[in-house]
Short mmCIF file of C-alpha atoms in Angstrom, two decimals:
data_model
loop_
_atom_site.label_atom_id
_atom_site.label_comp_id
_atom_site.label_asym_id
_atom_site.label_seq_id
_atom_site.Cartn_x
_atom_site.Cartn_y
_atom_site.Cartn_z
CA MET A 267 29.49 -5.31 -6.40
CA LEU A 268 27.09 -3.50 -8.67
CA ARG A 269 28.30 -1.80 -11.84
CA ILE A 270 26.38 0.56 -14.14
CA VAL A 271 27.55 0.73 -17.74
CA PRO A 272 26.16 1.95 -21.04
CA LEU A 273 23.88 -0.70 -22.52
CA THR A 274 25.28 -2.49 -25.55
CA GLN A 275 23.74 -4.98 -27.95
CA GLU A 276 25.84 -7.73 -26.35
CA LEU A 277 24.61 -6.89 -22.84
CA ALA A 278 21.01 -6.60 -24.06
CA VAL A 279 21.24 -10.16 -25.42
CA MET A 280 23.06 -11.48 -22.35
CA PHE A 281 20.47 -10.11 -19.89
CA ASP A 282 17.39 -10.49 -22.10
CA LYS A 283 15.59 -13.21 -20.12
CA ASP A 284 16.20 -11.73 -16.66
CA ALA A 285 15.44 -8.19 -17.83
CA ARG A 286 12.16 -9.25 -19.43
CA TYR A 287 11.16 -10.95 -16.19
CA ALA A 288 12.06 -7.87 -14.12
CA MET A 289 10.12 -5.67 -16.53
CA ASP A 290 6.99 -7.76 -17.09
CA GLY A 291 7.18 -10.66 -14.65
CA ASP A 292 5.16 -13.68 -15.69
CA GLN A 293 3.23 -11.71 -18.35
CA THR A 294 -0.01 -11.79 -16.31
CA CYS A 295 -2.11 -9.00 -14.87
CA SER A 296 -2.28 -10.57 -11.42
CA MET A 297 -1.88 -8.22 -8.46
CA GLN A 298 1.21 -10.13 -7.33
CA ASN A 299 2.86 -9.76 -10.73
CA MET A 300 1.99 -6.06 -10.95
CA ASN A 301 3.58 -5.51 -7.53
CA VAL A 302 6.88 -7.31 -8.20
CA SER A 303 7.56 -6.38 -11.82
CA CYS A 304 8.40 -2.94 -13.13
CA PHE A 305 5.89 -2.50 -15.95
CA ALA A 306 3.19 -5.19 -15.72
CA ALA A 307 0.63 -2.70 -14.39
CA GLU A 308 1.29 -0.28 -17.25
CA ARG A 309 1.19 -3.13 -19.76
CA CYS A 310 -2.09 -4.38 -18.33
CA ILE A 311 -3.73 -0.95 -18.62
CA HIS A 312 -2.93 -0.82 -22.30
CA SER A 313 -3.52 -4.55 -22.89
CA HIS A 314 -0.07 -5.09 -24.32
CA SER A 315 1.22 -8.63 -24.32
CA SER A 316 4.83 -7.64 -23.63
CA ASN A 317 7.06 -4.66 -23.04
CA GLY A 318 7.87 -4.55 -26.73
CA GLY A 319 11.44 -5.70 -26.84
CA GLY A 320 13.09 -5.90 -23.46
CA LEU A 321 16.51 -4.32 -23.17
CA LYS A 322 16.95 -4.25 -26.95
CA SER A 323 14.21 -1.61 -27.17
CA LEU A 324 16.23 0.64 -24.85
CA LEU A 325 19.01 0.75 -27.42
CA ASP A 326 16.70 2.85 -29.63
CA HIS A 327 16.97 5.73 -27.15
CA GLY A 328 19.88 8.16 -27.14
CA TYR A 329 21.20 7.03 -23.77
CA SER A 330 20.68 3.67 -22.11
CA PHE A 331 22.30 2.06 -19.09
CA VAL A 332 22.24 -1.32 -17.40
CA CYS A 333 23.18 -2.18 -13.84
CA MET A 334 24.67 -5.60 -13.24
CA ASP A 335 25.88 -7.59 -10.25
CA VAL A 336 29.44 -8.51 -11.17
CA THR A 337 29.97 -10.61 -8.03
CA CYS A 338 27.88 -13.32 -9.73
CA HIS A 339 29.26 -15.51 -12.47
CA PRO A 340 27.95 -14.82 -15.01
CA PRO A 341 26.99 -11.25 -14.03
CA GLN A 342 23.29 -10.83 -13.16
CA PHE A 343 20.82 -8.21 -14.39
CA VAL A 344 19.99 -5.69 -11.67
CA GLY A 345 18.29 -2.80 -13.44
CA CYS A 346 18.10 -0.47 -16.42
CA VAL A 347 17.14 3.02 -17.53
CA CYS A 348 17.21 5.04 -20.73
CA ALA A 349 16.64 8.62 -21.86
CA SER A 350 16.23 10.51 -25.09
CA LEU A 351 15.17 13.89 -26.36
CA CYS A 352 11.45 14.26 -25.84
CA PRO A 353 9.68 12.59 -28.77
CA ARG A 354 6.69 14.23 -30.39
CA ASP A 355 4.21 11.57 -29.21
CA VAL A 356 5.13 12.31 -25.60
CA ALA A 357 5.20 16.08 -26.03
CA ASN A 358 1.77 16.08 -27.67
CA ARG A 359 0.18 14.62 -24.51
CA PHE A 360 0.72 17.94 -22.76
CA GLN A 361 -0.43 21.51 -23.30
CA PRO A 362 2.11 23.49 -25.35
CA ASP A 363 3.33 25.48 -22.34
CA LYS A 364 3.83 22.27 -20.29
CA ARG A 365 5.64 20.13 -22.84
CA PRO A 366 8.97 18.70 -21.70
CA ASP A 367 11.84 20.36 -23.54
CA GLY A 368 14.90 18.25 -22.74
CA LEU A 369 15.72 14.63 -21.97
CA VAL A 370 12.93 12.31 -20.92
CA MET A 371 13.87 9.34 -18.76
CA TYR A 372 12.20 6.03 -19.59
CA SER A 373 12.13 2.42 -18.50
CA LEU A 374 13.61 2.79 -15.03
CA CYS A 375 13.48 -0.75 -13.73
CA VAL A 376 15.14 -2.50 -10.80
CA SER A 377 14.83 -6.24 -10.41
CA ASN A 378 12.64 -7.08 -7.43
CA ARG A 379 15.46 -8.86 -5.58
CA TYR A 380 17.68 -5.75 -5.72
CA ARG A 381 15.11 -3.19 -4.59
CA GLU A 382 15.67 -1.15 -1.42
CA GLN A 383 19.41 -0.92 -2.23
CA HIS A 384 19.35 2.53 -3.91
CA VAL A 385 19.90 1.02 -7.36
CA GLY A 386 17.12 3.16 -8.84
CA ARG A 387 18.75 6.31 -7.50
CA ARG A 388 22.08 5.28 -9.03
CA LEU A 389 20.46 4.65 -12.41
CA ILE A 390 18.65 7.98 -12.25
CA ASN A 391 21.97 9.68 -11.48
CA GLU A 392 23.43 8.27 -14.70
CA VAL A 393 20.68 10.01 -16.67
CA LEU A 394 21.05 13.21 -14.65
CA ASN A 395 24.78 13.19 -15.41
CA VAL A 396 23.98 12.94 -19.14
CA GLY A 397 21.61 15.90 -18.77
CA ARG A 398 24.35 17.93 -17.12
CA LYS A 399 26.86 17.04 -19.83
CA VAL A 400 24.55 18.00 -22.67
CA ARG A 401 23.10 20.91 -20.67
CA LEU A 402 19.48 19.80 -20.90
CA PRO A 403 16.86 19.46 -18.19
CA VAL A 404 15.68 15.93 -17.40
CA PHE A 405 12.03 14.93 -17.16
CA LEU A 406 10.26 11.74 -16.22
CA LEU A 407 6.75 10.44 -16.65
CA VAL A 408 4.83 8.50 -14.02
CA ALA A 409 1.84 6.52 -15.21
CA THR A 410 -1.28 7.43 -13.23
CA GLY A 411 -3.33 4.32 -13.93
CA HIS A 412 -6.08 6.33 -15.62
CA GLY A 413 -8.47 3.99 -17.42
CA ALA A 414 -7.28 0.87 -15.61
CA SER A 415 -9.55 -2.01 -14.71
CA SER A 416 -10.51 -2.29 -11.05
CA GLU A 417 -7.80 -4.84 -10.17
CA CYS A 418 -5.18 -2.97 -12.15
CA SER A 419 -6.17 0.36 -10.61
CA LEU A 420 -5.47 -1.09 -7.16
CA ALA A 421 -1.82 -1.43 -8.14
CA PHE A 422 -1.71 2.29 -8.87
CA GLU A 423 -3.56 3.45 -5.74
CA SER A 424 -0.48 3.07 -3.58
CA ARG A 425 2.15 3.24 -6.31
CA VAL A 426 1.37 6.74 -7.61
CA PRO A 427 1.41 8.54 -4.21
CA ASN A 428 4.55 6.62 -3.19
CA LEU A 429 6.34 7.53 -6.42
CA ARG A 430 5.23 11.16 -6.14
CA GLU A 431 6.64 11.35 -2.62
CA MET A 432 9.88 9.54 -3.49
CA TYR A 433 10.63 11.61 -6.59
CA THR A 434 9.78 14.86 -4.81
CA HIS A 435 12.16 13.90 -2.01
CA MET A 436 14.88 13.25 -4.62
CA GLY A 437 14.58 16.75 -6.11
CA TRP A 438 12.00 16.20 -8.86
CA ARG A 439 9.13 18.68 -9.14
CA GLU A 440 5.75 17.82 -10.58
CA GLN A 441 5.12 20.00 -13.62
CA CYS A 442 1.65 18.89 -14.62
CA MET A 443 -0.64 15.95 -15.14
CA CYS A 444 -2.25 14.81 -18.33
CA GLU A 445 -4.76 12.04 -18.68
CA ASP A 446 -2.29 9.16 -18.35
CA TYR A 447 0.85 10.61 -16.78
CA MET A 448 2.34 12.98 -14.26
CA LEU A 449 5.28 14.93 -15.65
CA PHE A 450 8.21 15.65 -13.35
CA LYS A 451 11.28 17.81 -13.95
CA TYR A 452 14.52 17.40 -12.03
CA CYS A 453 15.23 20.58 -10.08
CA GLY A 454 17.71 19.24 -7.51
CA ASP A 455 20.84 20.98 -8.79
#
């Protein structure tokens, strides 16, 4: 049974190792690692050595959630997501009339072994529910792979169209594209 709960410091520590692996894999920029981890491709574009803090970094956002498999003992990390009011550094990437004014969803990640089980959709719904409660629209950014090396850009060639199609099917509408990201707004309600 999978359970989604607000992320706490205790859960961030408990799931740290597994979450870091789901997020960045083996810390390489190999095609295999970029395909099975959530953020290795993005990290490789920007030459970062890690995701910056694993689950603990999600606690800095206004809303953060973790999905865990409670049928395992101890429970296993399944996925995570967070959201916060749009920070200035994100807003400034877009033209003034295209800037997201609401919650921006970040760090949606589902462990490779739990993919294809609608976990991502369930995590997204947690953020959408927050948006409804606080009466704010919800946005998300999809990295385009702009500026990536040739091997890294291969990871984005199929990923970006697939994500565009999936999010559109789920009720997200593309608002605009800047150099590094596509901006989507949830319009499903």
